[in-house]
Tab-separated table of C-alpha atoms and ligand atoms in Angstrom:
chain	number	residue	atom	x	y	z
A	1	UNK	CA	22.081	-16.679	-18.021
A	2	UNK	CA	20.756	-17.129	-14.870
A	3	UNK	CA	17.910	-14.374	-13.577
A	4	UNK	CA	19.598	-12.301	-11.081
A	5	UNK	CA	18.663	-8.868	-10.584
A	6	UNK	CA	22.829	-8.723	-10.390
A	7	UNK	CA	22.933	-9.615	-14.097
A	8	UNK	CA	19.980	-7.056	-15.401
A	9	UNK	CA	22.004	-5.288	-17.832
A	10	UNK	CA	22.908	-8.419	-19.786
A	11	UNK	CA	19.160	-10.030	-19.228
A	12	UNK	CA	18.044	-6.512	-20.751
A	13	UNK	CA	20.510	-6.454	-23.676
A	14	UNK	CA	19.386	-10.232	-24.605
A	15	UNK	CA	15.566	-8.962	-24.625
A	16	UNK	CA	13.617	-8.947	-28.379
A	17	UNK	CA	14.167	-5.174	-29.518
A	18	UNK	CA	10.557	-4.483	-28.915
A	19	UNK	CA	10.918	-5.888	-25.200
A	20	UNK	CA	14.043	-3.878	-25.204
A	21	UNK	CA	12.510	-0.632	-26.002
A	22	UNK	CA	9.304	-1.308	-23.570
A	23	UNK	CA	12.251	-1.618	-20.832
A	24	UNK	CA	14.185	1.407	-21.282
A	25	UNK	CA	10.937	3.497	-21.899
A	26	UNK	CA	10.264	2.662	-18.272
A	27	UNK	CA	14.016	1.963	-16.328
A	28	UNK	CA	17.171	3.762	-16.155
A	29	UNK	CA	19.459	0.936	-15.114
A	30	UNK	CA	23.407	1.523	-13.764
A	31	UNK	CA	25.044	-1.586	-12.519
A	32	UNK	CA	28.473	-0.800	-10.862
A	33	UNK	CA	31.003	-2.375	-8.837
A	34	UNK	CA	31.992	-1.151	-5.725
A	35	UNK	CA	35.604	-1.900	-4.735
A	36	UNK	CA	36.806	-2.036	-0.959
A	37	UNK	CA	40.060	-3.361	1.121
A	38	UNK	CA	39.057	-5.548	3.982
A	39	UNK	CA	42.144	-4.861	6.105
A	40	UNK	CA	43.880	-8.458	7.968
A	41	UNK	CA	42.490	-7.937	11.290
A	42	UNK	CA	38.672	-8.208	9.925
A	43	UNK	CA	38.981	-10.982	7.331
A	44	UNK	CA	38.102	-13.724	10.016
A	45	UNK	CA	35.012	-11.699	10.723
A	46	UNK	CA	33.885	-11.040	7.105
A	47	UNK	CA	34.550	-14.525	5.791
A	48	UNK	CA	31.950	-15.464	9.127
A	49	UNK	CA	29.262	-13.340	8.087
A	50	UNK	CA	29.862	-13.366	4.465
A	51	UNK	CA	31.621	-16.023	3.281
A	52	UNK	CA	33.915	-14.477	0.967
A	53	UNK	CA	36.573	-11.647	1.190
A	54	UNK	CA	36.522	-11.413	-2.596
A	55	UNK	CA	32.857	-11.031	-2.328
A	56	UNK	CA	32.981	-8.171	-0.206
A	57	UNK	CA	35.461	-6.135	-1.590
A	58	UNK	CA	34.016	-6.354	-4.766
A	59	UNK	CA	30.162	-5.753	-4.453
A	60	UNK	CA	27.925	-5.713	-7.554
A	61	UNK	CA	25.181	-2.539	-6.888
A	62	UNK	CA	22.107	-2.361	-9.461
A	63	UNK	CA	20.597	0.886	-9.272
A	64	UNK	CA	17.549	0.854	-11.088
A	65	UNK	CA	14.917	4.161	-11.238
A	66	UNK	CA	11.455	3.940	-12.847
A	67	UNK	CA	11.977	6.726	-15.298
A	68	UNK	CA	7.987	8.004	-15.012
A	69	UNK	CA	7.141	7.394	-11.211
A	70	UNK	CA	10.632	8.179	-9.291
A	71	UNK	CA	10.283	5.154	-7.794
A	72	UNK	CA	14.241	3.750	-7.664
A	73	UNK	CA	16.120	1.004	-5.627
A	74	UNK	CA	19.300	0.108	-5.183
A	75	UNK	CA	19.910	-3.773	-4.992
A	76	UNK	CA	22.706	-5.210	-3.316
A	77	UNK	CA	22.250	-8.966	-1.563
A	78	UNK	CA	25.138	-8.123	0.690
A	79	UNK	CA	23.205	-5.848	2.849
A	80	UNK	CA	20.728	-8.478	4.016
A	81	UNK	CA	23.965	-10.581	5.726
A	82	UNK	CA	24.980	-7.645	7.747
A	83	UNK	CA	24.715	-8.106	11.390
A	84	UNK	CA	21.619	-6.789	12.375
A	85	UNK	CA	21.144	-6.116	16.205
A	86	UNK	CA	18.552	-8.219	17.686
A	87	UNK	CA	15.538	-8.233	20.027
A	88	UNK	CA	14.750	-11.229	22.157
A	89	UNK	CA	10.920	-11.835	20.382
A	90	UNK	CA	8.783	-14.617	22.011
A	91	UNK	CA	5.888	-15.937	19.097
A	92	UNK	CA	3.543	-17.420	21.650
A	93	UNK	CA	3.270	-13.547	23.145
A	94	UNK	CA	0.829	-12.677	19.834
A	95	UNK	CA	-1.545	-15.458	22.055
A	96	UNK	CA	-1.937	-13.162	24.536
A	97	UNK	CA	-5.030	-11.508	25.181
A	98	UNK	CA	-5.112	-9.802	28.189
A	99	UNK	CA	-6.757	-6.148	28.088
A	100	UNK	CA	-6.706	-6.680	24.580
A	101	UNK	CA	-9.479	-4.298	23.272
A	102	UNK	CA	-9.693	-5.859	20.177
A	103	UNK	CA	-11.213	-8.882	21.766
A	104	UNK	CA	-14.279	-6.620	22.952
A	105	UNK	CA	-14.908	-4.629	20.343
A	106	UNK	CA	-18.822	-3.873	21.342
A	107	UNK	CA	-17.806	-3.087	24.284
A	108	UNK	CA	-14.202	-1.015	23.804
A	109	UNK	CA	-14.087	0.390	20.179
A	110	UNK	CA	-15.972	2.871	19.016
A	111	UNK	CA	-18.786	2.460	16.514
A	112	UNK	CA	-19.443	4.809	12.902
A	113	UNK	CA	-23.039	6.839	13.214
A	114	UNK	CA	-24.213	4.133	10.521
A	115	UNK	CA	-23.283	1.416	13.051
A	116	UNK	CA	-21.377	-1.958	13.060
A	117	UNK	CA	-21.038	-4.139	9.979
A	118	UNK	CA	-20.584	-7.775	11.231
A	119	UNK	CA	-19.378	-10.645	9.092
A	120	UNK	CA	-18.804	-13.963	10.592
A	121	UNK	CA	-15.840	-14.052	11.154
A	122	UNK	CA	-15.073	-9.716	12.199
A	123	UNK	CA	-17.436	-6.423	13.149
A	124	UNK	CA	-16.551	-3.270	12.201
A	125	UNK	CA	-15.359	-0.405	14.192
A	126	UNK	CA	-14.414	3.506	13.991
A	127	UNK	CA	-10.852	4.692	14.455
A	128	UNK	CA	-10.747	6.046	17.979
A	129	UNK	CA	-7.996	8.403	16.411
A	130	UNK	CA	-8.488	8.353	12.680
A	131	UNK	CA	-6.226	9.803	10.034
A	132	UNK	CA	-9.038	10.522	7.686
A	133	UNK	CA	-12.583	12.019	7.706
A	134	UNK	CA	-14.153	8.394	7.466
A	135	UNK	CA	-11.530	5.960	9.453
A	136	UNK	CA	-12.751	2.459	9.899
A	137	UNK	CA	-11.338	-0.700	11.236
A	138	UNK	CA	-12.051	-4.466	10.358
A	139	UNK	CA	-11.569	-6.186	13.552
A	140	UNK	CA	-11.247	-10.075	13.282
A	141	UNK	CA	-12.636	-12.230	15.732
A	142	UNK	CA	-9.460	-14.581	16.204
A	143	UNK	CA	-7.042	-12.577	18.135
A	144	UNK	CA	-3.790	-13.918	17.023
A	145	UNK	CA	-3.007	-12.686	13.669
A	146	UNK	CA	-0.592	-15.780	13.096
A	147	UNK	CA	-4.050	-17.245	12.357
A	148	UNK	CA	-5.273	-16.664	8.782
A	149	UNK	CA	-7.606	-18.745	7.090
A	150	UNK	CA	-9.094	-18.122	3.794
A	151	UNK	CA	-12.703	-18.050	4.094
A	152	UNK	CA	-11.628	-15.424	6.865
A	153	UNK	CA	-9.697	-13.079	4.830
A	154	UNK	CA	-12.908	-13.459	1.892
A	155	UNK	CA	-14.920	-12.510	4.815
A	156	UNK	CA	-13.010	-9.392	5.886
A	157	UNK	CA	-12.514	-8.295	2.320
A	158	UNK	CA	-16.234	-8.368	2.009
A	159	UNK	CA	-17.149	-6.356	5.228
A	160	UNK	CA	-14.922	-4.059	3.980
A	161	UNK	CA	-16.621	-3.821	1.020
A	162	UNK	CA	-19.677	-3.150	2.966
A	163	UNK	CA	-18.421	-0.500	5.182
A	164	UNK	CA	-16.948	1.708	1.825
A	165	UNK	CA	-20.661	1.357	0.159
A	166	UNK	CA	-22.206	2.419	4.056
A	167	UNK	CA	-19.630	5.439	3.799
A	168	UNK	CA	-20.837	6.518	0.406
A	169	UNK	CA	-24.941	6.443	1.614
A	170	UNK	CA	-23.488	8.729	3.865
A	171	UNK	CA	-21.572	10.844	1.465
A	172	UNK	CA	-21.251	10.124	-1.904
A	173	UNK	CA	-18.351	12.644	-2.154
A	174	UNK	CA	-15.876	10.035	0.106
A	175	UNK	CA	-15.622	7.584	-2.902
A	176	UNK	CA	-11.227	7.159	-2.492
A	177	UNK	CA	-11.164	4.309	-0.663
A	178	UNK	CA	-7.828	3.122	0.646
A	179	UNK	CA	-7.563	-0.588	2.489
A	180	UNK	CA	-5.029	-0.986	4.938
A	181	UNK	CA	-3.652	-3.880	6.739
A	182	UNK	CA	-0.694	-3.362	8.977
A	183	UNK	CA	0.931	-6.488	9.989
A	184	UNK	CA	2.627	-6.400	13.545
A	185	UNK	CA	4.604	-3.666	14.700
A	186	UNK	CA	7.430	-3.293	12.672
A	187	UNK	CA	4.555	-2.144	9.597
A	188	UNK	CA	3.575	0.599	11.956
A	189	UNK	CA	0.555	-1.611	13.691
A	190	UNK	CA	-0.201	-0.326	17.566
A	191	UNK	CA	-1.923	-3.538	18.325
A	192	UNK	CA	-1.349	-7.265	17.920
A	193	UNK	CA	-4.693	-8.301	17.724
A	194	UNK	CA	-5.391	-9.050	13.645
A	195	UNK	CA	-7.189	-6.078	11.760
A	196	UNK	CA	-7.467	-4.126	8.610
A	197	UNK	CA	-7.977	-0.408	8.147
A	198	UNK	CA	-10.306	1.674	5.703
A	199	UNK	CA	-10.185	4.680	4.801
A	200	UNK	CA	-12.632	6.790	2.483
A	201	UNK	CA	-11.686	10.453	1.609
A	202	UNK	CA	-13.014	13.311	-0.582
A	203	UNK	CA	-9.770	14.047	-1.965
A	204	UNK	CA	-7.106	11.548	-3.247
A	205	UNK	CA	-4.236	10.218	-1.602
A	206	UNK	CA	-1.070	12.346	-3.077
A	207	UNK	CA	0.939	9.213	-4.141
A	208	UNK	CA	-2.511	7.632	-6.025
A	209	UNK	CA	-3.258	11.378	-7.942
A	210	UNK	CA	0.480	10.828	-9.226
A	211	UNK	CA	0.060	7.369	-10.292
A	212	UNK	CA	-3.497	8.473	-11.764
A	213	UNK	CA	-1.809	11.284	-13.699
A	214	UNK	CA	1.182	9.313	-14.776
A	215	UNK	CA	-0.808	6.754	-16.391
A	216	UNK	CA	-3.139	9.235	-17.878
A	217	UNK	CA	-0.038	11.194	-19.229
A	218	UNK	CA	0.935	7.707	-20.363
A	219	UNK	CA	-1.901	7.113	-22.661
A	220	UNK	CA	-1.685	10.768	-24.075
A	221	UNK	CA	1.743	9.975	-24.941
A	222	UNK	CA	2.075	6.278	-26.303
A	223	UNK	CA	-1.579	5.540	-26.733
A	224	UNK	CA	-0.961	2.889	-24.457
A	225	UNK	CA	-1.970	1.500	-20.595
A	226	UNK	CA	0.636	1.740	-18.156
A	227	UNK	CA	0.033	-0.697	-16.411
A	228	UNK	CA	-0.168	-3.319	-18.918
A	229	UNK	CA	3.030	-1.519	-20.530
A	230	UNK	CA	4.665	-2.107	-16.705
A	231	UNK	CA	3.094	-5.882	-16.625
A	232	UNK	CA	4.689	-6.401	-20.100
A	233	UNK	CA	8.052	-5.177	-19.006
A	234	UNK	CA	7.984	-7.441	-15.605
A	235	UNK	CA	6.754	-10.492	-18.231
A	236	UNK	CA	9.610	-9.713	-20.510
A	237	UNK	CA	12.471	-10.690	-17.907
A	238	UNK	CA	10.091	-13.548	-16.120
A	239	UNK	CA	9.146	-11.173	-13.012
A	240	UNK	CA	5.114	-11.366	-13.791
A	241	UNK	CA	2.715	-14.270	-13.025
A	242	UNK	CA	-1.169	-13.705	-13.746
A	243	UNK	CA	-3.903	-15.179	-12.334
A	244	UNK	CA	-7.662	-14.762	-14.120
A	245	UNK	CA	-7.599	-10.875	-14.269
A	246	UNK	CA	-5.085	-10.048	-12.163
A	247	UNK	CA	-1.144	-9.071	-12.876
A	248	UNK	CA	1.702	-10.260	-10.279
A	249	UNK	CA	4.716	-8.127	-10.759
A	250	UNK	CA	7.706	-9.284	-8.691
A	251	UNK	CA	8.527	-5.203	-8.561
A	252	UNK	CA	11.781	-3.981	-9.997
A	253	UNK	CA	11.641	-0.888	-7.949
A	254	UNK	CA	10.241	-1.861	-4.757
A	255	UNK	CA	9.792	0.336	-1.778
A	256	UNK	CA	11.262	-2.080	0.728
A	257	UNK	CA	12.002	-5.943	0.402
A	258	UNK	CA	10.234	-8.416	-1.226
A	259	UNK	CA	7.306	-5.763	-3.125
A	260	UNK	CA	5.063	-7.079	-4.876
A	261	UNK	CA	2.471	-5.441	-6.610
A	262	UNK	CA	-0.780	-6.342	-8.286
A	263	UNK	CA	-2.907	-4.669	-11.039
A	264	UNK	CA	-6.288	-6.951	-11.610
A	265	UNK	CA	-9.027	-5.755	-13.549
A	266	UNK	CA	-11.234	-8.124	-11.093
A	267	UNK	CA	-15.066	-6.508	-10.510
A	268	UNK	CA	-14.740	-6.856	-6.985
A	269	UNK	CA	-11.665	-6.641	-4.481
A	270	UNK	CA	-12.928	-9.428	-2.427
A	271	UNK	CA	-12.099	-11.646	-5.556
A	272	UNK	CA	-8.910	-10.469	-5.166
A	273	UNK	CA	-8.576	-12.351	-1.267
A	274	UNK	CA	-8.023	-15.853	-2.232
A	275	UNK	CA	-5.442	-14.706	-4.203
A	276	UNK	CA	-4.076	-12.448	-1.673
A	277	UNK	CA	-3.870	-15.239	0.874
A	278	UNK	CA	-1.780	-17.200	-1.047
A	279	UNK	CA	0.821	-14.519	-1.427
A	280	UNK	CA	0.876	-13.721	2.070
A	281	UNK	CA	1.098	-17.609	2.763
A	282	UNK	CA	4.180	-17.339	0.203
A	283	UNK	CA	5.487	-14.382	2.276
A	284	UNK	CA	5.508	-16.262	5.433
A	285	UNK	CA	7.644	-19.476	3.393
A	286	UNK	CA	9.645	-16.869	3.017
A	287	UNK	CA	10.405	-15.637	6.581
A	288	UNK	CA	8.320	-12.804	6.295
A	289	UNK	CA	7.078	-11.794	9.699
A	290	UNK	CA	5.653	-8.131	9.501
A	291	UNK	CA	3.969	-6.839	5.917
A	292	UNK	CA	2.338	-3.388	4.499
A	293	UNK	CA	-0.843	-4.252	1.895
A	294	UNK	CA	-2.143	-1.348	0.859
A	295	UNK	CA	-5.831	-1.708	-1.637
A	296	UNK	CA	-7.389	1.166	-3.672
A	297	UNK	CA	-8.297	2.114	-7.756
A	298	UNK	CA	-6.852	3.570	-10.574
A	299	UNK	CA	-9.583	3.765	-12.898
A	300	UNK	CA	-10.661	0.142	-13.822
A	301	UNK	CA	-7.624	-1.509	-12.074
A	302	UNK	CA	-7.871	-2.676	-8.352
A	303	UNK	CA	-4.536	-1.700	-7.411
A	304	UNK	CA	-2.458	-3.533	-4.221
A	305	UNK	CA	0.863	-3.425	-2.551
A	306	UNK	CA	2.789	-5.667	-0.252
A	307	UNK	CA	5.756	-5.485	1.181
A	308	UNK	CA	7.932	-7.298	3.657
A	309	UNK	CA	8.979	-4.797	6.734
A	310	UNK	CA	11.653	-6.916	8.099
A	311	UNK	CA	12.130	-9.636	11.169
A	312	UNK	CA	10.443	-8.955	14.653
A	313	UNK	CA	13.069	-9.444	16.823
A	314	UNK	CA	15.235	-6.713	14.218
A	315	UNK	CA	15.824	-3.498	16.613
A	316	UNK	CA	16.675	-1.169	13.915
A	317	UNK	CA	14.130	0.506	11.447
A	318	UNK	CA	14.070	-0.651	8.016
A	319	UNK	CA	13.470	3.064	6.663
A	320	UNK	CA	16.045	5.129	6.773
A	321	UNK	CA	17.125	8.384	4.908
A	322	UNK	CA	17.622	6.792	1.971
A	323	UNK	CA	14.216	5.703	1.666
A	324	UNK	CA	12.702	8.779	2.894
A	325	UNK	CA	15.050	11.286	0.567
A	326	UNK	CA	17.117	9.119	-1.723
A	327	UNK	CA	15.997	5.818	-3.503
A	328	UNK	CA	15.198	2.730	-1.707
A	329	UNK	CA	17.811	-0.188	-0.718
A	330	UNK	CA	16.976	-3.908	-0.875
A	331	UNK	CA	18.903	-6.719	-0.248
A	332	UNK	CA	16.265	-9.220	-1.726
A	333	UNK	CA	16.303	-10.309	-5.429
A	334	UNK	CA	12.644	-10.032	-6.801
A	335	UNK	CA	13.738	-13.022	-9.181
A	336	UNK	CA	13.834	-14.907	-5.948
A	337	UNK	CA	10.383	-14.148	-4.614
A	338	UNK	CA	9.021	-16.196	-7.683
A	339	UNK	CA	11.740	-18.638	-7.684
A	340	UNK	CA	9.904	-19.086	-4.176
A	341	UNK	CA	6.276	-18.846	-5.154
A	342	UNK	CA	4.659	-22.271	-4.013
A	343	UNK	CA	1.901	-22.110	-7.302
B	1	ZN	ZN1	-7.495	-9.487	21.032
């Protein structure tokens, strides 16, 4: 049978008992069909953007809800042929530099009271307007943040690294650190030119105490780790790849399209870059244009998010109330994001 988030309830039901079990420890898993009449006038139109009427009057939904985190999405590949107003987008713009701060950061960013940590290829900088009591950036030196090399992202990742251990000289209470990178504006970035964000706090993030205490709960309960429990579930139905210490999961309840999420056990999180880089350079074979990563630790596991946020030139949001209130809806089949993966 061919692996299709569409056919989950059979790929499940063909899993080793033990597998089986693992799975519906951690999923609830409803696959439905929605029926619809696609009156005459609009057939000419649907079999343009669609192909089939068939198709869309009868549209296979997989709604599929982590039973421990909340974390649910509803799947339906539909959705992502929709017509989609559009913005007119220019990609040599991002070259741009005029009274780009960025490009002056001695000059035009504001330093931390421990200074400026400078690697070769970025300096580090405070957030003018920070969301947290220690809010640093990582600003590279090449402007355009089409440009990614890897010895530059193993760079940033270790100023980074530099800036969290300057925080904690200064107060060993801000050990949560939380890595940011927003990529282009439709992931919430204010400006083009390429950097990451860091953030060190005294208390935990809300959504990282959960995860902490769900896992901890976990092991009470099963005498088990959740996230290798999670890994072996994503393994089970060929949606996990693993590299040295570290666990790809093609995400089965992803927050937006194309999630992927990885648990490593790595010492360091600038191992974790040349790795990283080859995801994101598997993101862009994919289209992707505009990405969330988010970096921080559960205990011994380094964990990291990424997730596409949709085409530049798209004019509507990709969040809407059903992400914010109800579960999350994706039009992207994570069996397809490794179906993609280059190596
Ligand atoms: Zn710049």
């Amino acid at each position: 049978m061919e692996a299709k988030i569409t056919n989950l309830v059979e790929l499940v039901n063909k899993l080793p008992k033990k597998e089986k079990d693992l799975f519906e420890r951690f999923y609830s898993v409803e696959s439905s069909v929605a029926n619809l009449k696609i009156p005459r006038e609009m057939e000419k139109f649907v079999k343009n953007k669609f192909g089939l009427v068939e198709k869309v009057e009868n549209q296979r939904i997989i709604s599929i809800n982590n039973n421990f985190t909340g974390e649910g999405s509803v799947f339906n590949e539909l959705r992502s042929l929709r017509p989609i107003p559009k913005l007119k987008v220019n990609l040599k713009e991002l070259e741009k530099k005029d009274n780009c701060y960025f490009c002056n950061p001695e000059s035009y960013t504001p330093s931390n009271t421990f200074g400026r940590i400078k690697g070769k290829y970025c300096t580090t900088a405070s957030n003018i307007a920070g969301y947290d009591y220690f809010h640093g950036l990582v600003i590279f030196k090449e402007h355009n943040p089409l440009k990614i090399k890897k010895e530059w992202l193993k760079d940033y990742f270790e100023t980074a690294e530099k800036w969290f251990k300057e925080v904690e000289k200064v107060d060993k209470e801000a050990k949560n650190i939380f890595l940011i990178w927003n990529y282009l504006w439709r992931s919430g970035a204010s400006i083009v030119h390429g950097h990451l964000q860091l953030t060190a706090s005294r208390m935990k993030y809300g959504k990282i105490k959960k995860l902490e205490e769900i896992s901890g709960n976990y092991k009470k309960k099963f005498k088990s780790d959740y996230f290798s429990d999670l890994s072996r579930v994503h393994k089970s139905l060929g949606l996990l790849k693993k590299v040295n210490k570290t666990n790809i999961l093609f995400y089965l309840t992803p927050v937006k399209e194309k999630e992927i999420l990885l648990f490593s056990k790595e010492k360091r999180f600038p191992d974790l870059s040349d790795l990283i880089y080859k995801i994101i350079q598997n993101y862009f074979q994919l289209g992707v244009q505009s990405f969330n990563l988010s970096l921080y630790k559960i205990k011994d596991y380094w964990v990291t998010h990424l997730v596409d946020r949709g085409n530049l030139e798209d004019r509507n949001s990709d969040i809407g109330t059903m992400e914010l209130y109800g579960n999350s809806v994706i039009s992207f089949d994570p069996c397809d994001i490794l179906h993609n993966q280059k190596s």
